[in-house]
């Protein structure tokens, strides 16, 4: 199954929709604008919060907690690497490897691909395609993709500010 994330560049609220392969809205994602660290609420189309992603603010490398039903089910940690992107998922037997350009990722468990994550090269706003092998992993794969996007935004902001 596939999910598509397309973020708006200019928006008063950090809110966007995740679409399925038929172009139908599947999830709504809403960020908290005035908060310490990145915080994203993921809602189903009935308006029920199905996941909450929050950044640990005082951390040397980006670290995000994924909560489902008020319980942390996974911690996504960016690892220090030289030539490629790599994330460790504490609480799940998965890890995420990305290419040097941070556009192609593979989420794997024991050499079995769980998800392929692709970021479009030239688009107005960040656009991702999630190709998920097992629909039961849909929500966690989406949360991983959203956390990676947040980590990349933090990394790009730090590079732009010279820090």
mmCIF file with all atom_site columns, C-alpha atoms in Angstrom:
data_model
loop_
_atom_site.group_PDB
_atom_site.id
_atom_site.type_symbol
_atom_site.label_atom_id
_atom_site.label_alt_id
_atom_site.label_comp_id
_atom_site.label_asym_id
_atom_site.label_entity_id
_atom_site.label_seq_id
_atom_site.pdbx_PDB_ins_code
_atom_site.Cartn_x
_atom_site.Cartn_y
_atom_site.Cartn_z
_atom_site.occupancy
_atom_site.B_iso_or_equiv
_atom_site.pdbx_formal_charge
_atom_site.auth_seq_id
_atom_site.auth_comp_id
_atom_site.auth_asym_id
_atom_site.auth_atom_id
_atom_site.pdbx_PDB_model_num
ATOM 1   C CA . UNK A 1 1   ? 0.000   0.000  0.000  1.00 0.00 ? 1   UNK A CA 1
ATOM 2   C CA . UNK A 1 2   ? 1.114   3.574  -0.540 1.00 0.00 ? 2   UNK A CA 1
ATOM 3   C CA . UNK A 1 3   ? 0.659   6.807  1.369  1.00 0.00 ? 3   UNK A CA 1
ATOM 4   C CA . UNK A 1 4   ? 1.514   10.298 0.144  1.00 0.00 ? 4   UNK A CA 1
ATOM 5   C CA . UNK A 1 5   ? 2.553   13.216 2.326  1.00 0.00 ? 5   UNK A CA 1
ATOM 6   C CA . UNK A 1 6   ? 2.531   16.689 0.778  1.00 0.00 ? 6   UNK A CA 1
ATOM 7   C CA . UNK A 1 7   ? 3.233   19.627 3.049  1.00 0.00 ? 7   UNK A CA 1
ATOM 8   C CA . UNK A 1 8   ? 2.152   23.142 2.221  1.00 0.00 ? 8   UNK A CA 1
ATOM 9   C CA . UNK A 1 9   ? 4.924   25.707 2.069  1.00 0.00 ? 9   UNK A CA 1
ATOM 10  C CA . UNK A 1 10  ? 2.939   28.710 3.269  1.00 0.00 ? 10  UNK A CA 1
ATOM 11  C CA . UNK A 1 11  ? 0.405   27.890 5.924  1.00 0.00 ? 11  UNK A CA 1
ATOM 12  C CA . UNK A 1 12  ? -0.728  29.789 9.004  1.00 0.00 ? 12  UNK A CA 1
ATOM 13  C CA . UNK A 1 13  ? -1.196  26.439 10.713 1.00 0.00 ? 13  UNK A CA 1
ATOM 14  C CA . UNK A 1 14  ? 1.142   23.526 10.316 1.00 0.00 ? 14  UNK A CA 1
ATOM 15  C CA . UNK A 1 15  ? -1.650  21.236 9.047  1.00 0.00 ? 15  UNK A CA 1
ATOM 16  C CA . UNK A 1 16  ? -1.687  18.881 6.095  1.00 0.00 ? 16  UNK A CA 1
ATOM 17  C CA . UNK A 1 17  ? -3.339  15.671 4.942  1.00 0.00 ? 17  UNK A CA 1
ATOM 18  C CA . UNK A 1 18  ? -1.877  12.273 4.147  1.00 0.00 ? 18  UNK A CA 1
ATOM 19  C CA . UNK A 1 19  ? -3.481  10.647 1.127  1.00 0.00 ? 19  UNK A CA 1
ATOM 20  C CA . UNK A 1 20  ? -3.757  7.017  0.081  1.00 0.00 ? 20  UNK A CA 1
ATOM 21  C CA . UNK A 1 21  ? -2.978  5.660  -3.387 1.00 0.00 ? 21  UNK A CA 1
ATOM 22  C CA . UNK A 1 22  ? -6.530  6.532  -4.544 1.00 0.00 ? 22  UNK A CA 1
ATOM 23  C CA . UNK A 1 23  ? -6.008  10.199 -3.643 1.00 0.00 ? 23  UNK A CA 1
ATOM 24  C CA . UNK A 1 24  ? -8.370  10.023 -0.651 1.00 0.00 ? 24  UNK A CA 1
ATOM 25  C CA . UNK A 1 25  ? -7.493  11.709 2.630  1.00 0.00 ? 25  UNK A CA 1
ATOM 26  C CA . UNK A 1 26  ? -6.328  9.061  5.101  1.00 0.00 ? 26  UNK A CA 1
ATOM 27  C CA . UNK A 1 27  ? -4.869  11.099 7.993  1.00 0.00 ? 27  UNK A CA 1
ATOM 28  C CA . UNK A 1 28  ? -4.680  14.719 9.090  1.00 0.00 ? 28  UNK A CA 1
ATOM 29  C CA . UNK A 1 29  ? -1.427  15.901 10.669 1.00 0.00 ? 29  UNK A CA 1
ATOM 30  C CA . UNK A 1 30  ? -1.349  19.033 12.767 1.00 0.00 ? 30  UNK A CA 1
ATOM 31  C CA . UNK A 1 31  ? 1.694   20.621 14.364 1.00 0.00 ? 31  UNK A CA 1
ATOM 32  C CA . UNK A 1 32  ? 1.844   22.796 17.441 1.00 0.00 ? 32  UNK A CA 1
ATOM 33  C CA . UNK A 1 33  ? 3.138   26.176 16.339 1.00 0.00 ? 33  UNK A CA 1
ATOM 34  C CA . UNK A 1 34  ? 4.155   27.714 19.663 1.00 0.00 ? 34  UNK A CA 1
ATOM 35  C CA . UNK A 1 35  ? 5.798   24.789 21.400 1.00 0.00 ? 35  UNK A CA 1
ATOM 36  C CA . UNK A 1 36  ? 9.229   23.883 22.616 1.00 0.00 ? 36  UNK A CA 1
ATOM 37  C CA . UNK A 1 37  ? 10.432  21.348 20.051 1.00 0.00 ? 37  UNK A CA 1
ATOM 38  C CA . UNK A 1 38  ? 8.457   19.818 17.204 1.00 0.00 ? 38  UNK A CA 1
ATOM 39  C CA . UNK A 1 39  ? 5.104   18.269 18.114 1.00 0.00 ? 39  UNK A CA 1
ATOM 40  C CA . UNK A 1 40  ? 2.785   16.580 15.632 1.00 0.00 ? 40  UNK A CA 1
ATOM 41  C CA . UNK A 1 41  ? -0.703  15.203 16.231 1.00 0.00 ? 41  UNK A CA 1
ATOM 42  C CA . UNK A 1 42  ? -1.898  12.537 13.786 1.00 0.00 ? 42  UNK A CA 1
ATOM 43  C CA . UNK A 1 43  ? -5.669  12.179 13.393 1.00 0.00 ? 43  UNK A CA 1
ATOM 44  C CA . UNK A 1 44  ? -7.786  9.668  11.508 1.00 0.00 ? 44  UNK A CA 1
ATOM 45  C CA . UNK A 1 45  ? -10.515 11.049 9.264  1.00 0.00 ? 45  UNK A CA 1
ATOM 46  C CA . UNK A 1 46  ? -13.041 10.867 12.127 1.00 0.00 ? 46  UNK A CA 1
ATOM 47  C CA . UNK A 1 47  ? -10.955 13.422 14.027 1.00 0.00 ? 47  UNK A CA 1
ATOM 48  C CA . UNK A 1 48  ? -9.639  10.910 16.566 1.00 0.00 ? 48  UNK A CA 1
ATOM 49  C CA . UNK A 1 49  ? -5.987  11.319 17.537 1.00 0.00 ? 49  UNK A CA 1
ATOM 50  C CA . UNK A 1 50  ? -4.229  8.068  16.613 1.00 0.00 ? 50  UNK A CA 1
ATOM 51  C CA . UNK A 1 51  ? -0.621  9.131  17.307 1.00 0.00 ? 51  UNK A CA 1
ATOM 52  C CA . UNK A 1 52  ? 1.410   11.951 18.823 1.00 0.00 ? 52  UNK A CA 1
ATOM 53  C CA . UNK A 1 53  ? 5.033   12.642 17.877 1.00 0.00 ? 53  UNK A CA 1
ATOM 54  C CA . UNK A 1 54  ? 7.183   14.901 20.040 1.00 0.00 ? 54  UNK A CA 1
ATOM 55  C CA . UNK A 1 55  ? 10.800  15.929 19.882 1.00 0.00 ? 55  UNK A CA 1
ATOM 56  C CA . UNK A 1 56  ? 13.087  15.608 22.879 1.00 0.00 ? 56  UNK A CA 1
ATOM 57  C CA . UNK A 1 57  ? 14.420  19.139 23.038 1.00 0.00 ? 57  UNK A CA 1
ATOM 58  C CA . UNK A 1 58  ? 17.660  18.847 24.990 1.00 0.00 ? 58  UNK A CA 1
ATOM 59  C CA . UNK A 1 59  ? 19.258  16.092 22.939 1.00 0.00 ? 59  UNK A CA 1
ATOM 60  C CA . UNK A 1 60  ? 22.533  16.176 21.038 1.00 0.00 ? 60  UNK A CA 1
ATOM 61  C CA . UNK A 1 61  ? 21.086  14.267 18.059 1.00 0.00 ? 61  UNK A CA 1
ATOM 62  C CA . UNK A 1 62  ? 17.421  14.461 17.009 1.00 0.00 ? 62  UNK A CA 1
ATOM 63  C CA . UNK A 1 63  ? 15.223  12.148 19.090 1.00 0.00 ? 63  UNK A CA 1
ATOM 64  C CA . UNK A 1 64  ? 11.450  11.748 18.723 1.00 0.00 ? 64  UNK A CA 1
ATOM 65  C CA . UNK A 1 65  ? 8.928   9.907  20.861 1.00 0.00 ? 65  UNK A CA 1
ATOM 66  C CA . UNK A 1 66  ? 5.921   8.271  19.185 1.00 0.00 ? 66  UNK A CA 1
ATOM 67  C CA . UNK A 1 67  ? 2.891   7.899  21.433 1.00 0.00 ? 67  UNK A CA 1
ATOM 68  C CA . UNK A 1 68  ? -0.198  5.836  20.679 1.00 0.00 ? 68  UNK A CA 1
ATOM 69  C CA . UNK A 1 69  ? -3.080  5.929  23.175 1.00 0.00 ? 69  UNK A CA 1
ATOM 70  C CA . UNK A 1 70  ? -0.944  8.025  25.547 1.00 0.00 ? 70  UNK A CA 1
ATOM 71  C CA . UNK A 1 71  ? 1.855   5.433  25.694 1.00 0.00 ? 71  UNK A CA 1
ATOM 72  C CA . UNK A 1 72  ? 5.304   5.764  24.123 1.00 0.00 ? 72  UNK A CA 1
ATOM 73  C CA . UNK A 1 73  ? 5.603   2.867  21.675 1.00 0.00 ? 73  UNK A CA 1
ATOM 74  C CA . UNK A 1 74  ? 8.784   3.912  19.916 1.00 0.00 ? 74  UNK A CA 1
ATOM 75  C CA . UNK A 1 75  ? 11.679  6.339  20.149 1.00 0.00 ? 75  UNK A CA 1
ATOM 76  C CA . UNK A 1 76  ? 13.233  7.374  16.846 1.00 0.00 ? 76  UNK A CA 1
ATOM 77  C CA . UNK A 1 77  ? 16.879  8.413  17.190 1.00 0.00 ? 77  UNK A CA 1
ATOM 78  C CA . UNK A 1 78  ? 19.040  9.860  14.424 1.00 0.00 ? 78  UNK A CA 1
ATOM 79  C CA . UNK A 1 79  ? 22.456  8.236  14.544 1.00 0.00 ? 79  UNK A CA 1
ATOM 80  C CA . UNK A 1 80  ? 25.726  10.007 13.870 1.00 0.00 ? 80  UNK A CA 1
ATOM 81  C CA . UNK A 1 81  ? 26.997  8.904  10.446 1.00 0.00 ? 81  UNK A CA 1
ATOM 82  C CA . UNK A 1 82  ? 29.233  10.446 7.803  1.00 0.00 ? 82  UNK A CA 1
ATOM 83  C CA . UNK A 1 83  ? 27.855  9.583  4.387  1.00 0.00 ? 83  UNK A CA 1
ATOM 84  C CA . UNK A 1 84  ? 24.294  8.403  4.825  1.00 0.00 ? 84  UNK A CA 1
ATOM 85  C CA . UNK A 1 85  ? 21.248  8.854  7.006  1.00 0.00 ? 85  UNK A CA 1
ATOM 86  C CA . UNK A 1 86  ? 20.516  6.263  9.698  1.00 0.00 ? 86  UNK A CA 1
ATOM 87  C CA . UNK A 1 87  ? 17.846  6.093  12.395 1.00 0.00 ? 87  UNK A CA 1
ATOM 88  C CA . UNK A 1 88  ? 17.467  3.639  15.242 1.00 0.00 ? 88  UNK A CA 1
ATOM 89  C CA . UNK A 1 89  ? 13.962  2.773  16.444 1.00 0.00 ? 89  UNK A CA 1
ATOM 90  C CA . UNK A 1 90  ? 14.018  1.945  20.127 1.00 0.00 ? 90  UNK A CA 1
ATOM 91  C CA . UNK A 1 91  ? 11.048  -0.182 21.099 1.00 0.00 ? 91  UNK A CA 1
ATOM 92  C CA . UNK A 1 92  ? 10.716  -1.766 17.648 1.00 0.00 ? 92  UNK A CA 1
ATOM 93  C CA . UNK A 1 93  ? 13.058  -4.227 15.901 1.00 0.00 ? 93  UNK A CA 1
ATOM 94  C CA . UNK A 1 94  ? 13.355  -1.852 12.931 1.00 0.00 ? 94  UNK A CA 1
ATOM 95  C CA . UNK A 1 95  ? 16.040  0.483  11.639 1.00 0.00 ? 95  UNK A CA 1
ATOM 96  C CA . UNK A 1 96  ? 15.937  3.070  8.882  1.00 0.00 ? 96  UNK A CA 1
ATOM 97  C CA . UNK A 1 97  ? 18.765  3.612  6.414  1.00 0.00 ? 97  UNK A CA 1
ATOM 98  C CA . UNK A 1 98  ? 18.862  6.519  3.993  1.00 0.00 ? 98  UNK A CA 1
ATOM 99  C CA . UNK A 1 99  ? 21.071  7.623  1.161  1.00 0.00 ? 99  UNK A CA 1
ATOM 100 C CA . UNK A 1 100 ? 23.606  10.448 1.204  1.00 0.00 ? 100 UNK A CA 1
ATOM 101 C CA . UNK A 1 101 ? 21.107  12.920 -0.265 1.00 0.00 ? 101 UNK A CA 1
ATOM 102 C CA . UNK A 1 102 ? 18.382  12.082 2.315  1.00 0.00 ? 102 UNK A CA 1
ATOM 103 C CA . UNK A 1 103 ? 15.827  11.279 -0.386 1.00 0.00 ? 103 UNK A CA 1
ATOM 104 C CA . UNK A 1 104 ? 15.601  7.476  -0.366 1.00 0.00 ? 104 UNK A CA 1
ATOM 105 C CA . UNK A 1 105 ? 15.116  5.410  2.789  1.00 0.00 ? 105 UNK A CA 1
ATOM 106 C CA . UNK A 1 106 ? 14.519  1.770  3.599  1.00 0.00 ? 106 UNK A CA 1
ATOM 107 C CA . UNK A 1 107 ? 12.875  0.692  6.867  1.00 0.00 ? 107 UNK A CA 1
ATOM 108 C CA . UNK A 1 108 ? 13.913  -2.893 7.564  1.00 0.00 ? 108 UNK A CA 1
ATOM 109 C CA . UNK A 1 109 ? 13.609  -5.681 10.107 1.00 0.00 ? 109 UNK A CA 1
ATOM 110 C CA . UNK A 1 110 ? 16.029  -8.622 9.765  1.00 0.00 ? 110 UNK A CA 1
ATOM 111 C CA . UNK A 1 111 ? 16.757  -7.778 6.093  1.00 0.00 ? 111 UNK A CA 1
ATOM 112 C CA . UNK A 1 112 ? 13.006  -7.644 5.330  1.00 0.00 ? 112 UNK A CA 1
ATOM 113 C CA . UNK A 1 113 ? 11.785  -4.331 3.980  1.00 0.00 ? 113 UNK A CA 1
ATOM 114 C CA . UNK A 1 114 ? 8.919   -2.838 5.989  1.00 0.00 ? 114 UNK A CA 1
ATOM 115 C CA . UNK A 1 115 ? 8.709   0.442  4.056  1.00 0.00 ? 115 UNK A CA 1
ATOM 116 C CA . UNK A 1 116 ? 10.414  2.334  1.274  1.00 0.00 ? 116 UNK A CA 1
ATOM 117 C CA . UNK A 1 117 ? 10.327  6.094  1.832  1.00 0.00 ? 117 UNK A CA 1
ATOM 118 C CA . UNK A 1 118 ? 11.046  8.471  -1.058 1.00 0.00 ? 118 UNK A CA 1
ATOM 119 C CA . UNK A 1 119 ? 11.271  12.255 -0.934 1.00 0.00 ? 119 UNK A CA 1
ATOM 120 C CA . UNK A 1 120 ? 10.608  14.088 -4.203 1.00 0.00 ? 120 UNK A CA 1
ATOM 121 C CA . UNK A 1 121 ? 13.534  16.105 -5.478 1.00 0.00 ? 121 UNK A CA 1
ATOM 122 C CA . UNK A 1 122 ? 11.832  19.155 -6.935 1.00 0.00 ? 122 UNK A CA 1
ATOM 123 C CA . UNK A 1 123 ? 8.506   20.000 -5.358 1.00 0.00 ? 123 UNK A CA 1
ATOM 124 C CA . UNK A 1 124 ? 6.844   23.011 -3.788 1.00 0.00 ? 124 UNK A CA 1
ATOM 125 C CA . UNK A 1 125 ? 6.933   21.876 -0.176 1.00 0.00 ? 125 UNK A CA 1
ATOM 126 C CA . UNK A 1 126 ? 8.147   18.529 1.080  1.00 0.00 ? 126 UNK A CA 1
ATOM 127 C CA . UNK A 1 127 ? 6.546   15.552 -0.675 1.00 0.00 ? 127 UNK A CA 1
ATOM 128 C CA . UNK A 1 128 ? 7.011   11.923 0.332  1.00 0.00 ? 128 UNK A CA 1
ATOM 129 C CA . UNK A 1 129 ? 5.834   8.558  -0.961 1.00 0.00 ? 129 UNK A CA 1
ATOM 130 C CA . UNK A 1 130 ? 5.593   5.725  1.560  1.00 0.00 ? 130 UNK A CA 1
ATOM 131 C CA . UNK A 1 131 ? 5.470   2.246  0.042  1.00 0.00 ? 131 UNK A CA 1
ATOM 132 C CA . UNK A 1 132 ? 4.409   0.010  2.948  1.00 0.00 ? 132 UNK A CA 1
ATOM 133 C CA . UNK A 1 133 ? 4.666   -3.792 2.646  1.00 0.00 ? 133 UNK A CA 1
ATOM 134 C CA . UNK A 1 134 ? 2.137   -4.710 5.373  1.00 0.00 ? 134 UNK A CA 1
ATOM 135 C CA . UNK A 1 135 ? -0.929  -2.473 5.943  1.00 0.00 ? 135 UNK A CA 1
ATOM 136 C CA . UNK A 1 136 ? -0.812  -3.342 9.661  1.00 0.00 ? 136 UNK A CA 1
ATOM 137 C CA . UNK A 1 137 ? 2.349   -1.219 9.900  1.00 0.00 ? 137 UNK A CA 1
ATOM 138 C CA . UNK A 1 138 ? 0.738   1.789  8.224  1.00 0.00 ? 138 UNK A CA 1
ATOM 139 C CA . UNK A 1 139 ? 0.488   4.092  11.251 1.00 0.00 ? 139 UNK A CA 1
ATOM 140 C CA . UNK A 1 140 ? 3.985   3.379  12.586 1.00 0.00 ? 140 UNK A CA 1
ATOM 141 C CA . UNK A 1 141 ? 5.501   3.809  9.123  1.00 0.00 ? 141 UNK A CA 1
ATOM 142 C CA . UNK A 1 142 ? 3.751   7.169  8.806  1.00 0.00 ? 142 UNK A CA 1
ATOM 143 C CA . UNK A 1 143 ? 5.070   8.234  12.230 1.00 0.00 ? 143 UNK A CA 1
ATOM 144 C CA . UNK A 1 144 ? 8.612   7.239  11.228 1.00 0.00 ? 144 UNK A CA 1
ATOM 145 C CA . UNK A 1 145 ? 8.329   9.274  8.012  1.00 0.00 ? 145 UNK A CA 1
ATOM 146 C CA . UNK A 1 146 ? 7.018   12.318 9.906  1.00 0.00 ? 146 UNK A CA 1
ATOM 147 C CA . UNK A 1 147 ? 9.823   12.097 12.478 1.00 0.00 ? 147 UNK A CA 1
ATOM 148 C CA . UNK A 1 148 ? 12.432  11.872 9.708  1.00 0.00 ? 148 UNK A CA 1
ATOM 149 C CA . UNK A 1 149 ? 10.936  14.940 8.042  1.00 0.00 ? 149 UNK A CA 1
ATOM 150 C CA . UNK A 1 150 ? 11.140  16.833 11.346 1.00 0.00 ? 150 UNK A CA 1
ATOM 151 C CA . UNK A 1 151 ? 14.762  15.740 11.841 1.00 0.00 ? 151 UNK A CA 1
ATOM 152 C CA . UNK A 1 152 ? 15.647  16.911 8.329  1.00 0.00 ? 152 UNK A CA 1
ATOM 153 C CA . UNK A 1 153 ? 13.940  20.264 8.955  1.00 0.00 ? 153 UNK A CA 1
ATOM 154 C CA . UNK A 1 154 ? 15.963  20.701 12.158 1.00 0.00 ? 154 UNK A CA 1
ATOM 155 C CA . UNK A 1 155 ? 19.171  19.741 10.328 1.00 0.00 ? 155 UNK A CA 1
ATOM 156 C CA . UNK A 1 156 ? 18.444  22.149 7.456  1.00 0.00 ? 156 UNK A CA 1
ATOM 157 C CA . UNK A 1 157 ? 17.600  24.998 9.854  1.00 0.00 ? 157 UNK A CA 1
ATOM 158 C CA . UNK A 1 158 ? 20.859  24.429 11.736 1.00 0.00 ? 158 UNK A CA 1
ATOM 159 C CA . UNK A 1 159 ? 22.847  24.402 8.471  1.00 0.00 ? 159 UNK A CA 1
ATOM 160 C CA . UNK A 1 160 ? 21.124  27.595 7.283  1.00 0.00 ? 160 UNK A CA 1
ATOM 161 C CA . UNK A 1 161 ? 21.912  29.392 10.550 1.00 0.00 ? 161 UNK A CA 1
ATOM 162 C CA . UNK A 1 162 ? 25.508  28.201 10.490 1.00 0.00 ? 162 UNK A CA 1
ATOM 163 C CA . UNK A 1 163 ? 25.112  26.143 13.678 1.00 0.00 ? 163 UNK A CA 1
#
